[in-house]
Amino acid sequence: MATMKDVAKAAGVSLSTASYAINGSSKISEATRAKVIEAAKQLNYQKNGLATDLKRSSTKTIALILSDMSGPYYSELIRGVQEVALENGYDLIACSSFGGNESTAIKFLREKRVDGVIISEHNLHDEAILQSARKGFPIVVLDRYLKGDYIYNVLVDNEKGGYMATELLIKNGCKQIAYISSSSNSYDHKLRYKGYLQALSDYNLECTSNLNINGRFTIDGGYMATKLLIGQRQLPDAIFYANDEMAAGGIKAFQEAGIRVPDDISIVGFDDIFLAEHMNPPLTTIRQPKYEIGSLAAHLIVQLLDGLELEHEYVLSTELVVRRSCKLRY
């Protein structure tokens, strides 16, 4: 069966333009609309009916609330949401909760300015989400577990990911393994740290406070946290960075100090962002399905708006990706 992406490709237009044409938007010219409609006829494209039976007050818009709109992790997540939204005739608005109670995000929640919301913002209070979710206005949450009516959870097995990263280092002879993360109350971070601690415990290794440093989940934060470790003079055997951006900053700090990765110290990250395989050396990391998270969240919103009854919790797997930043003994 032909998809909206097939129609867009055949017509030589973007996915958003094809969606506007198929759904009768006034945002495009009649000539472009005719070209898209002709391509749809040639491909025997059948418009997805999930979004066509919504009540008249529908805004045909999904909101995506993020904690950081600039990070490389979010580009894939946004793409996953956007493609499903456009495929089903919805526009997508992405925003942050910056501004507190006066933020656009809070207005979307309180005033129902969109049809449904996907939230990946751990600083947005649970109570605000619980009070906003209602029939006809579903909310999908990421990076937290929240139980309530009309609230749906898309989770990643972060604890297993944290365990796999730490276990790889242990199995390759590392005894002192630092953990660089953030002081963030992020649900995902807490589970990665839990997996790290569990692996240390299972292999009878200790976690010492001087090996647990705040890197703020940023490249600069990872760089500064690594400089602190280097300043302690006695380096650990390895470092597990709770995201790849911090690992990138760490590699830079080691290079400046003349410390070789992985000959002098092994490094493992988390996320498998695009940059990971292009670092020097390429980064061993835990891959989480960023695009699939966004795609699944958007599919849930569309199906819920169509009146389907769905499960409230979905857990996606993580995967260990071994590259050259980790010294292997087997």
mmCIF file of C-alpha atoms in Angstrom:
data_model
loop_
_atom_site.group_PDB
_atom_site.id
_atom_site.type_symbol
_atom_site.label_atom_id
_atom_site.label_comp_id
_atom_site.label_asym_id
_atom_site.label_seq_id
_atom_site.Cartn_x
_atom_site.Cartn_y
_atom_site.Cartn_z
ATOM 1 C CA MET A 1 0.000 0.000 0.000
ATOM 2 C CA ALA A 2 1.363 3.424 -0.985
ATOM 3 C CA THR A 3 2.179 5.839 1.834
ATOM 4 C CA MET A 4 2.260 9.624 2.051
ATOM 5 C CA LYS A 5 6.055 9.425 1.714
ATOM 6 C CA ASP A 6 5.624 7.562 -1.602
ATOM 7 C CA VAL A 7 3.274 10.262 -2.856
ATOM 8 C CA ALA A 8 5.681 13.019 -1.803
ATOM 9 C CA LYS A 9 8.557 11.322 -3.605
ATOM 10 C CA ALA A 10 6.549 10.757 -6.791
ATOM 11 C CA ALA A 11 5.374 14.385 -6.819
ATOM 12 C CA GLY A 12 8.840 15.736 -6.049
ATOM 13 C CA VAL A 13 7.709 17.601 -2.930
ATOM 14 C CA SER A 14 8.376 17.402 0.801
ATOM 15 C CA LEU A 15 6.361 15.155 3.087
ATOM 16 C CA SER A 16 4.733 18.181 4.733
ATOM 17 C CA THR A 17 3.699 19.625 1.346
ATOM 18 C CA ALA A 18 2.168 16.299 0.314
ATOM 19 C CA SER A 19 0.256 16.155 3.602
ATOM 20 C CA TYR A 20 -1.083 19.667 3.137
ATOM 21 C CA ALA A 21 -2.220 18.837 -0.388
ATOM 22 C CA ILE A 22 -3.959 15.588 0.539
ATOM 23 C CA ASN A 23 -5.684 17.194 3.525
ATOM 24 C CA GLY A 24 -6.910 20.291 1.697
ATOM 25 C CA SER A 25 -4.702 22.886 3.368
ATOM 26 C CA SER A 26 -4.631 26.419 1.936
ATOM 27 C CA LYS A 27 -0.896 26.703 2.670
ATOM 28 C CA ILE A 28 0.119 25.508 -0.816
ATOM 29 C CA SER A 29 -0.630 26.583 -4.387
ATOM 30 C CA GLU A 30 -3.283 24.932 -6.547
ATOM 31 C CA ALA A 31 -0.601 23.863 -9.016
ATOM 32 C CA THR A 32 1.300 22.016 -6.302
ATOM 33 C CA ARG A 33 -1.913 20.485 -4.967
ATOM 34 C CA ALA A 34 -2.826 19.211 -8.421
ATOM 35 C CA LYS A 35 0.617 17.651 -8.848
ATOM 36 C CA VAL A 36 0.342 15.842 -5.512
ATOM 37 C CA ILE A 37 -3.224 14.668 -6.143
ATOM 38 C CA GLU A 38 -2.203 13.293 -9.536
ATOM 39 C CA ALA A 39 0.705 11.403 -7.952
ATOM 40 C CA ALA A 40 -1.664 9.998 -5.313
ATOM 41 C CA LYS A 41 -4.035 8.772 -8.051
ATOM 42 C CA GLN A 42 -1.197 7.129 -9.961
ATOM 43 C CA LEU A 43 -0.080 5.299 -6.825
ATOM 44 C CA ASN A 44 -3.652 4.439 -5.799
ATOM 45 C CA TYR A 45 -2.958 6.118 -2.458
ATOM 46 C CA GLN A 46 -5.706 5.672 0.135
ATOM 47 C CA LYS A 47 -5.900 8.388 2.782
ATOM 48 C CA ASN A 48 -5.458 7.058 6.305
ATOM 49 C CA GLY A 49 -8.840 7.268 8.001
ATOM 50 C CA LEU A 50 -7.555 7.466 11.604
ATOM 51 C CA ALA A 51 -7.603 11.236 11.670
ATOM 52 C CA THR A 52 -10.675 11.924 9.534
ATOM 53 C CA ASP A 53 -13.441 11.240 12.025
ATOM 54 C CA LEU A 54 -12.370 13.669 14.727
ATOM 55 C CA LYS A 55 -14.912 16.070 16.119
ATOM 56 C CA ARG A 56 -15.185 19.485 14.482
ATOM 57 C CA SER A 57 -13.316 21.240 17.251
ATOM 58 C CA SER A 58 -10.165 19.283 16.370
ATOM 59 C CA THR A 59 -7.100 21.439 15.770
ATOM 60 C CA LYS A 60 -5.432 18.736 13.646
ATOM 61 C CA THR A 61 -2.295 19.430 15.696
ATOM 62 C CA ILE A 62 -0.104 17.402 18.064
ATOM 63 C CA ALA A 63 2.202 19.137 20.556
ATOM 64 C CA LEU A 64 5.631 17.791 21.469
ATOM 65 C CA ILE A 65 7.055 19.226 24.696
ATOM 66 C CA LEU A 66 10.822 18.804 25.092
ATOM 67 C CA SER A 67 13.388 19.656 27.738
ATOM 68 C CA ASP A 68 15.966 20.604 25.085
ATOM 69 C CA MET A 69 15.152 21.385 21.477
ATOM 70 C CA SER A 70 18.767 21.660 20.342
ATOM 71 C CA GLY A 71 20.393 18.369 21.378
ATOM 72 C CA PRO A 72 21.289 15.688 18.801
ATOM 73 C CA TYR A 73 19.209 13.092 20.649
ATOM 74 C CA TYR A 74 16.014 14.999 19.951
ATOM 75 C CA SER A 75 16.422 15.340 16.182
ATOM 76 C CA GLU A 76 15.646 11.651 15.616
ATOM 77 C CA LEU A 77 12.820 11.643 18.152
ATOM 78 C CA ILE A 78 11.231 14.686 16.494
ATOM 79 C CA ARG A 79 11.577 13.089 13.063
ATOM 80 C CA GLY A 80 9.752 9.981 14.279
ATOM 81 C CA VAL A 81 6.859 12.051 15.659
ATOM 82 C CA GLN A 82 6.710 14.343 12.644
ATOM 83 C CA GLU A 83 6.533 11.638 9.993
ATOM 84 C CA VAL A 84 3.665 9.830 11.706
ATOM 85 C CA ALA A 85 1.827 13.100 12.375
ATOM 86 C CA LEU A 86 2.046 14.223 8.749
ATOM 87 C CA GLU A 87 1.171 10.776 7.466
ATOM 88 C CA ASN A 88 -2.098 11.037 9.406
ATOM 89 C CA GLY A 89 -2.929 14.631 8.507
ATOM 90 C CA TYR A 90 -1.703 16.362 11.667
ATOM 91 C CA ASP A 91 0.576 19.323 12.114
ATOM 92 C CA LEU A 92 3.270 19.158 14.798
ATOM 93 C CA ILE A 93 4.223 21.903 17.241
ATOM 94 C CA ALA A 94 7.385 21.415 19.316
ATOM 95 C CA CYS A 95 8.110 23.583 22.348
ATOM 96 C CA SER A 96 9.769 23.605 25.763
ATOM 97 C CA SER A 97 8.311 24.359 29.179
ATOM 98 C CA PHE A 98 10.621 27.359 29.609
ATOM 99 C CA GLY A 99 8.631 30.113 31.269
ATOM 100 C CA GLY A 100 6.949 28.003 33.933
ATOM 101 C CA ASN A 101 3.222 28.504 34.357
ATOM 102 C CA GLU A 102 3.155 31.040 31.514
ATOM 103 C CA SER A 103 4.927 28.760 29.034
ATOM 104 C CA THR A 104 3.390 27.638 25.768
ATOM 105 C CA ALA A 105 3.620 24.062 27.017
ATOM 106 C CA ILE A 106 1.401 24.784 30.028
ATOM 107 C CA LYS A 107 -1.104 26.616 27.818
ATOM 108 C CA PHE A 108 -1.312 23.612 25.515
ATOM 109 C CA LEU A 109 -2.044 21.412 28.515
ATOM 110 C CA ARG A 110 -4.521 23.635 30.339
ATOM 111 C CA GLU A 111 -6.370 25.160 27.408
ATOM 112 C CA LYS A 112 -6.403 22.182 25.035
ATOM 113 C CA ARG A 113 -4.965 24.171 22.160
ATOM 114 C CA VAL A 114 -3.952 20.911 20.447
ATOM 115 C CA ASP A 115 -5.553 17.473 20.075
ATOM 116 C CA GLY A 116 -2.943 15.530 22.029
ATOM 117 C CA VAL A 117 0.455 15.982 23.648
ATOM 118 C CA ILE A 118 3.725 14.038 23.775
ATOM 119 C CA ILE A 119 5.935 15.043 26.710
ATOM 120 C CA SER A 120 9.678 14.466 27.042
ATOM 121 C CA GLU A 121 10.343 17.054 29.740
ATOM 122 C CA HIS A 122 11.175 15.760 33.211
ATOM 123 C CA ASN A 123 10.877 19.213 34.821
ATOM 124 C CA LEU A 124 7.174 19.431 34.012
ATOM 125 C CA HIS A 125 5.374 18.426 37.206
ATOM 126 C CA ASP A 126 3.363 15.207 37.269
ATOM 127 C CA GLU A 127 0.389 17.029 38.755
ATOM 128 C CA ALA A 128 0.113 19.377 35.785
ATOM 129 C CA ILE A 129 0.029 16.404 33.436
ATOM 130 C CA LEU A 130 -2.457 14.408 35.530
ATOM 131 C CA GLN A 131 -4.834 17.371 35.739
ATOM 132 C CA SER A 132 -4.672 17.999 31.997
ATOM 133 C CA ALA A 133 -5.206 14.513 30.548
ATOM 134 C CA ARG A 134 -8.848 13.800 29.768
ATOM 135 C CA LYS A 135 -11.122 12.040 27.317
ATOM 136 C CA GLY A 136 -10.417 13.275 23.823
ATOM 137 C CA PHE A 137 -7.109 14.781 24.934
ATOM 138 C CA PRO A 138 -4.562 11.949 25.364
ATOM 139 C CA ILE A 139 -1.051 12.511 26.684
ATOM 140 C CA VAL A 140 1.945 10.275 26.000
ATOM 141 C CA VAL A 141 4.886 10.695 28.377
ATOM 142 C CA LEU A 142 8.536 9.829 27.795
ATOM 143 C CA ASP A 143 11.376 9.845 30.346
ATOM 144 C CA ARG A 144 9.037 9.136 33.281
ATOM 145 C CA TYR A 145 6.461 6.625 34.433
ATOM 146 C CA LEU A 146 3.108 8.196 35.196
ATOM 147 C CA LYS A 147 -0.073 6.294 35.966
ATOM 148 C CA GLY A 148 -3.392 7.975 35.260
ATOM 149 C CA ASP A 149 -6.456 8.035 33.035
ATOM 150 C CA TYR A 150 -5.723 9.042 29.430
ATOM 151 C CA ILE A 151 -1.958 8.961 30.111
ATOM 152 C CA TYR A 152 0.278 6.550 28.192
ATOM 153 C CA ASN A 153 3.944 5.694 28.786
ATOM 154 C CA VAL A 154 6.607 4.990 26.170
ATOM 155 C CA LEU A 155 9.678 3.777 28.052
ATOM 156 C CA VAL A 156 13.145 2.517 27.213
ATOM 157 C CA ASP A 157 14.914 -0.228 29.165
ATOM 158 C CA ASN A 158 17.494 2.206 30.559
ATOM 159 C CA GLU A 159 18.359 0.041 33.547
ATOM 160 C CA LYS A 160 19.387 -2.848 31.311
ATOM 161 C CA GLY A 161 21.333 -0.402 29.144
ATOM 162 C CA GLY A 162 23.243 0.926 32.137
ATOM 163 C CA TYR A 163 23.940 -2.625 33.248
ATOM 164 C CA MET A 164 25.189 -3.722 29.810
ATOM 165 C CA ALA A 165 27.540 -0.749 29.531
ATOM 166 C CA THR A 166 29.076 -1.382 32.946
ATOM 167 C CA GLU A 167 29.256 -5.140 32.516
ATOM 168 C CA LEU A 168 31.150 -4.766 29.228
ATOM 169 C CA LEU A 169 33.816 -2.733 30.995
ATOM 170 C CA ILE A 170 34.021 -5.184 33.904
ATOM 171 C CA LYS A 171 34.330 -8.215 31.619
ATOM 172 C CA ASN A 172 37.229 -6.508 29.895
ATOM 173 C CA GLY A 173 39.213 -6.143 33.092
ATOM 174 C CA CYS A 174 38.099 -2.755 34.441
ATOM 175 C CA LYS A 175 37.881 -2.559 38.234
ATOM 176 C CA GLN A 176 37.430 1.169 38.834
ATOM 177 C CA ILE A 177 34.614 2.528 36.676
ATOM 178 C CA ALA A 178 33.595 6.174 36.956
ATOM 179 C CA TYR A 179 30.054 7.323 36.191
ATOM 180 C CA ILE A 180 29.521 10.766 34.683
ATOM 181 C CA SER A 181 25.908 11.839 34.498
ATOM 182 C CA SER A 182 23.903 14.762 35.820
ATOM 183 C CA SER A 183 22.252 15.931 38.988
ATOM 184 C CA SER A 184 19.072 15.814 36.932
ATOM 185 C CA ASN A 185 15.991 14.116 38.348
ATOM 186 C CA SER A 186 15.420 12.535 34.935
ATOM 187 C CA TYR A 187 13.688 9.164 35.201
ATOM 188 C CA ASP A 188 15.921 7.756 32.442
ATOM 189 C CA HIS A 189 19.091 8.889 34.222
ATOM 190 C CA LYS A 190 18.018 7.279 37.492
ATOM 191 C CA LEU A 191 17.514 3.932 35.779
ATOM 192 C CA ARG A 192 20.873 4.088 33.961
ATOM 193 C CA TYR A 193 22.562 4.746 37.271
ATOM 194 C CA LYS A 194 20.639 1.898 38.880
ATOM 195 C CA GLY A 195 21.887 -0.461 36.164
ATOM 196 C CA TYR A 196 25.454 0.759 36.690
ATOM 197 C CA LEU A 197 25.262 0.146 40.451
ATOM 198 C CA GLN A 198 23.683 -3.283 39.991
ATOM 199 C CA ALA A 199 26.467 -4.417 37.660
ATOM 200 C CA LEU A 200 29.121 -3.258 40.129
ATOM 201 C CA SER A 201 27.335 -5.106 42.911
ATOM 202 C CA ASP A 202 26.938 -8.314 40.899
ATOM 203 C CA TYR A 203 30.696 -8.373 40.235
ATOM 204 C CA ASN A 204 31.642 -7.372 43.801
ATOM 205 C CA LEU A 205 33.039 -3.960 42.845
ATOM 206 C CA GLU A 206 32.646 -0.751 44.852
ATOM 207 C CA CYS A 207 31.205 2.580 43.779
ATOM 208 C CA THR A 208 33.125 5.482 45.303
ATOM 209 C CA SER A 209 31.817 9.044 45.447
ATOM 210 C CA ASN A 210 34.842 10.626 43.752
ATOM 211 C CA LEU A 211 34.068 8.542 40.644
ATOM 212 C CA ASN A 212 30.524 9.886 40.285
ATOM 213 C CA ILE A 213 30.589 13.367 38.727
ATOM 214 C CA ASN A 214 27.950 15.708 37.303
ATOM 215 C CA GLY A 215 28.419 16.321 33.589
ATOM 216 C CA ARG A 216 25.089 18.103 32.977
ATOM 217 C CA PHE A 217 24.303 15.884 29.947
ATOM 218 C CA THR A 218 26.194 18.318 27.656
ATOM 219 C CA ILE A 219 29.475 18.221 25.713
ATOM 220 C CA ASP A 220 30.898 21.067 27.805
ATOM 221 C CA GLY A 221 29.689 19.396 30.998
ATOM 222 C CA GLY A 222 31.333 16.103 30.037
ATOM 223 C CA TYR A 223 34.533 17.957 29.201
ATOM 224 C CA MET A 224 34.668 19.707 32.593
ATOM 225 C CA ALA A 225 33.724 16.557 34.532
ATOM 226 C CA THR A 226 36.497 14.649 32.783
ATOM 227 C CA LYS A 227 38.993 17.428 33.561
ATOM 228 C CA LEU A 228 38.073 16.985 37.236
ATOM 229 C CA LEU A 229 38.802 13.258 37.011
ATOM 230 C CA ILE A 230 42.112 13.923 35.291
ATOM 231 C CA GLY A 231 42.956 16.395 38.066
ATOM 232 C CA GLN A 232 42.628 13.641 40.658
ATOM 233 C CA ARG A 233 45.836 12.252 39.118
ATOM 234 C CA GLN A 234 44.852 8.631 39.612
ATOM 235 C CA LEU A 235 42.591 7.807 36.703
ATOM 236 C CA PRO A 236 39.951 5.070 36.906
ATOM 237 C CA ASP A 237 40.147 2.165 34.444
ATOM 238 C CA ALA A 238 37.066 3.291 32.581
ATOM 239 C CA ILE A 239 34.214 5.797 32.442
ATOM 240 C CA PHE A 240 30.546 5.192 31.713
ATOM 241 C CA TYR A 241 29.071 8.454 30.435
ATOM 242 C CA ALA A 242 25.284 8.563 30.774
ATOM 243 C CA ASN A 243 24.972 10.099 27.322
ATOM 244 C CA ASP A 244 27.105 10.396 24.193
ATOM 245 C CA GLU A 245 27.384 14.176 24.300
ATOM 246 C CA MET A 246 29.267 14.020 27.602
ATOM 247 C CA ALA A 247 31.465 11.259 26.177
ATOM 248 C CA ALA A 248 32.376 13.548 23.260
ATOM 249 C CA GLY A 249 33.473 16.211 25.741
ATOM 250 C CA GLY A 250 35.405 13.588 27.700
ATOM 251 C CA ILE A 251 37.328 12.407 24.647
ATOM 252 C CA LYS A 252 38.331 16.007 23.923
ATOM 253 C CA ALA A 253 39.608 16.441 27.493
ATOM 254 C CA PHE A 254 41.654 13.241 27.295
ATOM 255 C CA GLN A 255 43.157 14.221 23.954
ATOM 256 C CA GLU A 256 44.244 17.583 25.348
ATOM 257 C CA ALA A 257 45.862 15.832 28.318
ATOM 258 C CA GLY A 258 47.683 13.295 26.142
ATOM 259 C CA ILE A 259 45.673 10.409 27.571
ATOM 260 C CA ARG A 260 44.885 7.745 24.985
ATOM 261 C CA VAL A 261 41.421 6.233 24.526
ATOM 262 C CA PRO A 262 41.163 3.241 24.813
ATOM 263 C CA ASP A 263 44.838 2.393 25.531
ATOM 264 C CA ASP A 264 44.932 4.357 28.797
ATOM 265 C CA ILE A 265 41.212 4.446 29.624
ATOM 266 C CA SER A 266 38.070 2.851 28.194
ATOM 267 C CA ILE A 267 34.914 4.843 27.499
ATOM 268 C CA VAL A 268 31.266 3.852 26.989
ATOM 269 C CA GLY A 269 28.410 6.260 26.235
ATOM 270 C CA PHE A 270 24.638 6.052 25.962
ATOM 271 C CA ASP A 271 22.149 6.948 23.178
ATOM 272 C CA ASP A 272 24.129 6.224 19.970
ATOM 273 C CA ILE A 273 23.635 9.681 18.488
ATOM 274 C CA PHE A 274 24.857 10.259 14.929
ATOM 275 C CA LEU A 275 28.115 11.733 16.211
ATOM 276 C CA ALA A 276 29.045 8.548 18.129
ATOM 277 C CA GLU A 277 30.451 6.544 15.223
ATOM 278 C CA HIS A 278 32.341 9.593 13.914
ATOM 279 C CA MET A 279 34.243 10.368 17.110
ATOM 280 C CA ASN A 280 37.956 9.615 17.345
ATOM 281 C CA PRO A 281 37.955 6.861 18.424
ATOM 282 C CA PRO A 282 34.414 5.761 17.466
ATOM 283 C CA LEU A 283 32.338 5.508 20.617
ATOM 284 C CA THR A 284 31.156 2.262 22.207
ATOM 285 C CA THR A 285 27.660 3.063 23.416
ATOM 286 C CA ILE A 286 24.172 1.881 24.274
ATOM 287 C CA ARG A 287 21.770 2.431 21.406
ATOM 288 C CA GLN A 288 18.248 3.429 22.209
ATOM 289 C CA PRO A 289 15.629 3.589 19.422
ATOM 290 C CA LYS A 290 15.170 7.369 19.237
ATOM 291 C CA TYR A 291 13.188 7.464 16.005
ATOM 292 C CA GLU A 292 11.017 4.527 17.112
ATOM 293 C CA ILE A 293 10.219 6.242 20.419
ATOM 294 C CA GLY A 294 8.861 9.281 18.593
ATOM 295 C CA SER A 295 7.064 7.201 15.980
ATOM 296 C CA LEU A 296 5.368 4.992 18.574
ATOM 297 C CA ALA A 297 4.322 7.993 20.681
ATOM 298 C CA ALA A 298 2.722 9.671 17.673
ATOM 299 C CA HIS A 299 0.981 6.464 16.569
ATOM 300 C CA LEU A 300 -0.511 6.155 20.051
ATOM 301 C CA ILE A 301 -1.867 9.714 19.940
ATOM 302 C CA VAL A 302 -3.443 9.184 16.511
ATOM 303 C CA GLN A 303 -5.013 5.854 17.462
ATOM 304 C CA LEU A 304 -6.337 7.202 20.768
ATOM 305 C CA LEU A 305 -7.928 10.154 18.997
ATOM 306 C CA ASP A 306 -9.608 7.627 16.711
ATOM 307 C CA GLY A 307 -11.210 6.087 19.791
ATOM 308 C CA LEU A 308 -9.113 2.937 20.112
ATOM 309 C CA GLU A 309 -8.451 1.436 23.553
ATOM 310 C CA LEU A 310 -4.731 0.833 24.095
ATOM 311 C CA GLU A 311 -2.318 -0.401 26.733
ATOM 312 C CA HIS A 312 -0.885 2.302 28.989
ATOM 313 C CA GLU A 313 2.757 1.157 28.962
ATOM 314 C CA TYR A 314 5.216 0.278 26.195
ATOM 315 C CA VAL A 315 8.887 -0.608 26.795
ATOM 316 C CA LEU A 316 11.487 -0.503 23.995
ATOM 317 C CA SER A 317 14.808 -2.359 24.143
ATOM 318 C CA THR A 318 18.342 -0.960 24.286
ATOM 319 C CA GLU A 319 21.326 -2.456 22.447
ATOM 320 C CA LEU A 320 25.061 -2.533 23.118
ATOM 321 C CA VAL A 321 27.093 -1.156 20.188
ATOM 322 C CA VAL A 322 30.800 -1.974 20.501
ATOM 323 C CA ARG A 323 33.280 0.355 18.785
ATOM 324 C CA ARG A 324 36.906 1.303 19.452
ATOM 325 C CA SER A 325 36.597 3.531 22.542
ATOM 326 C CA CYS A 326 36.534 0.469 24.785
ATOM 327 C CA LYS A 327 39.600 -1.754 25.062
ATOM 328 C CA LEU A 328 38.553 -5.368 24.555
ATOM 329 C CA ARG A 329 40.266 -8.444 25.957
ATOM 330 C CA TYR A 330 38.103 -11.026 24.224
#
